[in-house]
XYZ file of C-alpha atoms in Angstrom:
325
model
C 1.207 -0.158 102.255
C 2.175 2.959 100.060
C 5.917 2.227 100.305
C 4.760 -1.994 98.522
C 2.355 -0.193 95.851
C 5.393 2.563 94.160
C 7.902 -0.524 94.522
C 5.297 -2.425 92.091
C 4.429 0.227 89.763
C 7.977 1.058 89.463
C 9.059 -2.368 88.442
C 5.632 -2.916 86.437
C 6.295 0.365 84.318
C 10.259 -0.817 83.422
C 8.424 -4.422 82.408
C 5.651 -2.857 80.339
C 8.360 -0.516 78.579
C 10.655 -3.813 77.966
C 7.463 -5.547 76.193
C 6.388 -2.592 74.147
C 10.188 -2.782 72.600
C 10.106 -6.212 72.011
C 6.443 -5.659 70.413
C 7.695 -3.102 68.155
C 10.775 -4.822 66.866
C 8.818 -7.865 66.412
C 6.571 -5.896 64.357
C 9.187 -3.960 62.181
C 10.960 -7.123 61.334
C 7.539 -8.880 60.073
C 6.459 -5.850 57.861
C 9.626 -4.694 56.101
C 8.974 -2.838 52.515
C 8.629 -5.472 49.872
C 11.615 -5.761 47.432
C 10.001 -6.703 44.397
C 9.852 -5.025 41.121
C 8.080 -7.281 38.534
C 6.103 -7.183 35.654
C 3.875 -10.295 36.160
C 1.876 -10.242 33.096
C 1.401 -7.831 30.268
C -1.454 -7.913 27.766
C -2.955 -5.838 24.748
C -5.981 -6.239 22.209
C -4.905 -7.005 18.755
C -7.192 -5.234 15.940
C -9.999 -7.910 16.323
C -10.194 -7.148 19.931
C -8.344 -9.931 21.232
C -5.993 -10.497 24.093
C -2.254 -10.789 23.076
C -0.195 -11.725 25.879
C 3.526 -11.007 26.305
C 5.743 -13.088 27.221
C 8.015 -11.791 29.724
C 11.578 -12.270 29.376
C 13.985 -10.777 31.991
C 13.313 -7.210 30.946
C 11.996 -7.645 27.378
C 8.285 -7.547 26.604
C 8.230 -9.490 23.837
C 4.653 -9.007 21.761
C 4.037 -11.454 18.782
C 1.447 -9.272 16.580
C -0.576 -12.154 14.653
C 0.003 -12.238 10.895
C -1.959 -10.072 8.518
C -3.092 -7.685 10.664
C -2.268 -3.848 11.131
C 0.428 -3.154 13.199
C -0.895 -0.319 15.275
C 1.317 3.079 16.346
C -0.238 2.434 19.916
C -0.979 -0.068 22.308
C -3.221 0.499 25.800
C -1.416 -2.473 27.998
C -3.301 -4.311 30.640
C -0.272 -4.460 33.366
C 0.048 -6.447 36.426
C 2.774 -5.711 38.818
C 4.488 -7.281 41.875
C 2.345 -7.104 45.084
C 2.932 -3.564 46.430
C 4.730 -2.240 43.703
C 3.590 0.496 40.926
C 4.422 1.127 37.652
C 5.069 4.114 35.228
C 3.627 4.255 32.599
C 0.465 3.022 34.854
C -2.124 0.136 33.380
C -4.364 1.502 31.036
C -2.401 4.306 29.581
C -2.001 4.587 25.583
C 1.905 4.399 24.828
C 3.474 4.200 21.745
C 3.824 0.607 20.004
C 7.886 1.193 19.660
C 10.565 -0.886 20.857
C 11.866 2.491 22.553
C 9.255 2.612 24.816
C 10.258 1.580 28.116
C 8.009 0.873 31.906
C 9.765 1.070 34.911
C 8.306 -0.773 38.171
C 9.187 0.546 41.222
C 8.912 -1.909 44.332
C 7.856 -0.625 48.006
C 11.123 -0.562 49.250
C 12.394 1.877 46.282
C 13.985 -0.821 43.885
C 13.181 -0.313 40.090
C 13.025 -2.421 37.698
C 13.153 -1.159 33.724
C 11.313 -3.381 30.946
C 11.463 -2.335 27.101
C 9.053 -3.570 24.454
C 10.029 -6.030 21.486
C 7.721 -6.186 18.742
C 7.783 -9.465 16.607
C 5.443 -9.526 13.835
C 4.246 -13.029 12.705
C 4.161 -12.281 8.806
C 5.667 -14.803 6.584
C 7.881 -13.621 3.409
C 6.324 -12.194 0.466
C 6.808 -13.751 -2.334
C 5.857 -12.396 -5.949
C 6.332 -12.823 -9.576
C 4.957 -10.673 -12.421
C 2.556 -13.116 -14.383
C 1.709 -10.719 -17.339
C 1.300 -7.193 -18.598
C 5.221 -6.804 -18.981
C 5.295 -6.925 -23.188
C 8.569 -7.280 -25.332
C 9.103 -5.553 -28.349
C 12.911 -6.029 -29.759
C 14.460 -7.657 -26.516
C 12.930 -4.479 -24.991
C 10.421 -4.755 -21.902
C 7.641 -2.387 -21.864
C 4.161 -1.678 -20.361
C 1.820 0.629 -22.078
C 0.466 3.576 -19.867
C -3.179 2.640 -19.187
C -2.520 -1.089 -18.392
C -2.224 -3.473 -15.833
C 0.687 -5.522 -14.578
C -0.555 -8.540 -13.136
C 1.127 -10.252 -10.259
C 0.966 -13.851 -8.961
C 2.742 -15.182 -5.400
C 2.092 -16.071 -2.196
C 1.130 -14.270 1.778
C -0.064 -10.954 -0.093
C -2.213 -9.136 2.618
C -5.331 -8.290 0.724
C -5.729 -5.096 2.286
C -4.997 -2.154 -0.011
C -4.020 -0.082 3.682
C -1.460 -1.958 4.134
C -0.362 -3.485 0.730
C 1.079 -0.655 -1.779
C 2.679 -0.611 -5.288
C 5.559 1.542 -6.281
C 7.437 2.270 -9.611
C 11.083 2.608 -9.086
C 12.966 4.781 -11.768
C 16.177 2.925 -11.871
C 17.746 6.128 -13.122
C 17.632 8.044 -9.736
C 16.167 5.369 -7.769
C 12.844 7.456 -7.177
C 9.742 5.862 -6.226
C 6.120 6.488 -7.531
C 2.803 4.671 -5.534
C 0.750 3.668 -8.445
C -2.817 2.228 -7.782
C -3.969 -1.488 -6.993
C -6.849 -2.391 -9.091
C -7.186 -5.799 -7.343
C -5.997 -7.542 -4.847
C -6.119 -11.118 -2.932
C -3.666 -13.352 -0.784
C -2.562 -14.994 -3.927
C -2.746 -12.196 -6.563
C -2.720 -8.382 -7.557
C -3.207 -6.161 -10.262
C -1.196 -2.642 -10.594
C -2.361 0.083 -13.348
C -0.018 2.095 -14.864
C -1.517 5.044 -15.555
C -0.993 7.328 -17.926
C 0.582 10.447 -15.914
C 3.850 8.030 -15.265
C 6.911 9.998 -17.060
C 9.102 8.299 -19.790
C 12.107 6.034 -18.369
C 12.504 2.388 -17.291
C 11.358 1.130 -13.802
C 11.291 -1.773 -11.384
C 7.827 -2.624 -9.453
C 8.115 -2.350 -5.980
C 5.338 -4.279 -3.674
C 5.056 -3.853 -0.095
C 2.812 -5.897 2.050
C 2.655 -5.076 5.818
C 6.264 -5.338 6.965
C 7.581 -7.189 3.825
C 8.467 -5.647 0.670
C 10.064 -7.144 -2.806
C 11.791 -5.507 -5.894
C 11.104 -7.464 -8.999
C 14.452 -7.572 -10.910
C 12.638 -7.400 -14.085
C 12.553 -4.036 -15.514
C 10.551 -2.642 -18.119
C 10.279 1.137 -19.981
C 6.701 2.554 -19.703
C 5.151 3.678 -23.030
C 2.050 4.741 -24.870
C 0.394 1.856 -26.933
C 0.036 2.180 -30.734
C -2.186 5.108 -32.536
C -5.622 3.869 -32.455
C -9.125 4.960 -33.105
C -11.947 3.298 -31.090
C -15.253 2.289 -32.559
C -16.904 4.892 -30.286
C -14.268 7.542 -31.602
C -15.380 6.252 -34.999
C -18.992 6.686 -34.465
C -18.637 10.369 -34.342
C -18.057 10.722 -37.970
C -21.228 12.201 -39.737
C -23.013 9.640 -41.824
C -23.084 11.666 -44.881
C -20.428 14.074 -46.191
C -20.093 16.144 -49.130
C -17.102 16.278 -51.481
C -14.821 18.794 -49.873
C -15.737 18.835 -46.420
C -13.773 18.586 -43.537
C -14.446 16.921 -40.251
C -12.095 16.237 -36.862
C -11.759 12.642 -35.541
C -11.060 13.104 -31.589
C -9.141 10.331 -29.567
C -7.453 9.632 -26.294
C -4.761 7.143 -28.094
C -2.353 9.360 -30.094
C -4.478 9.766 -32.751
C -2.454 12.510 -33.982
C 0.365 10.060 -35.065
C -1.711 8.241 -37.870
C -0.119 9.434 -41.078
C -2.948 7.576 -43.143
C -6.874 7.097 -43.392
C -8.619 5.642 -45.915
C -12.113 3.934 -47.121
C -13.555 1.732 -49.350
C -16.427 2.170 -51.624
C -19.063 -0.194 -51.396
C -19.607 -0.331 -55.311
C -16.106 -0.696 -56.832
C -14.548 -2.186 -53.641
C -11.626 0.372 -54.380
C -9.828 1.835 -51.584
C -9.451 5.937 -51.391
C -7.505 8.159 -49.042
C -8.967 10.958 -47.285
C -6.806 13.899 -46.780
C -5.076 14.576 -43.469
C -5.331 18.320 -43.001
C -3.891 19.096 -39.659
C -2.917 17.029 -36.142
C -3.347 18.389 -32.596
C -2.883 16.448 -29.472
C -5.903 13.797 -29.835
C -7.350 15.501 -32.802
C -7.286 14.600 -36.387
C -8.743 16.938 -39.384
C -9.545 15.142 -42.365
C -10.965 16.396 -45.683
C -12.958 14.540 -47.926
C -11.263 15.278 -51.435
C -12.969 16.547 -54.783
C -12.294 13.457 -57.184
C -13.868 10.926 -54.768
C -16.788 9.171 -56.356
C -20.202 9.660 -54.563
C -21.609 6.525 -53.149
C -21.521 4.653 -50.329
C -18.490 3.988 -47.879
C -18.033 0.804 -46.070
C -14.431 -0.169 -44.531
C -12.008 2.364 -42.988
C -8.211 2.048 -42.660
C -5.513 3.727 -41.068
C -1.617 3.714 -41.068
C 0.890 4.762 -38.011
C 4.434 4.746 -37.888
C 6.811 2.723 -35.814
C 7.672 3.422 -32.409
C 10.208 3.122 -29.850
C 8.220 -0.419 -28.442
C 6.004 -1.316 -31.533
C 6.582 -1.850 -35.392
C 4.701 0.019 -37.681
C 0.878 -1.074 -38.839
C -2.053 -0.801 -39.947
C -5.651 -1.286 -38.472
C -8.901 -1.673 -40.746
C -12.567 -2.345 -39.670
C -16.342 -1.708 -40.767
C -18.327 1.541 -40.112
C -21.074 0.276 -37.735
C -22.913 2.322 -40.614
C -21.849 3.071 -44.133
C -21.223 6.485 -44.496
C -22.178 7.895 -47.819
C -20.634 10.943 -49.956
C -22.577 13.065 -51.708
C -22.018 16.222 -54.097
């Protein structure tokens, strides 16, 4: 009885070992590591928080960024990869929105696959022209300091953070940013401020990823010497013969070379003496021989400049000036 039990045990033991090897072999074959290393989906959010899904083409992640939206420096993608695979940088990690940014997927069996971002910005071509603000004198184009250049066209991004204006100096190809006063999708107005140096320039507009340098070149100049009504109102209503007074003005008043007033009674024009000129100042003197009385009209002359001819301006005082002894 004992002998029969031992033989049965040995046989059963070998049979059990054989079954276990068969089972383990079958399990090993059934559960081999996965070889898949693909990005299944890649999604980012645009400037409005809406999802933008990348087109996955071989090893490229093509992101079509919406037209008119600022292009960010960084993105935080939501990524789905093959089952049992991992990715670096990980899903939800902030990365540079550059075409050099690489994502590496590692399969369960160690196989790797790399993907690169490809940006496609859906921004139409910028089409613009100068509509006004550039003047012509003796065949020379010019813009007065303190004035605006008006531009019209299509596909302008109406956002001063995304659209910028520059004056390009033709002599040395340097660029100087100038302020945009107003902007719409079809027009903008650029201010040429008083600090822009003399020179010949072209206007450059950058809107999003598009830029245009307009062919028409122009000089930058000061306008004709002028005295504004506000500046003239500073003259005293009563002046004495021989009295001196100072006119101040921002528009190159110092270039005025003649200043006259008209007598109300006899309608004659009399010149005031120009005693001194300084930047923004004109010192005048009432001559001793002027008839006393009221004067209602002023006249001043200025010489020619590079972009304007010599001229004369006349107008009435708001209130007549009285000259006394």
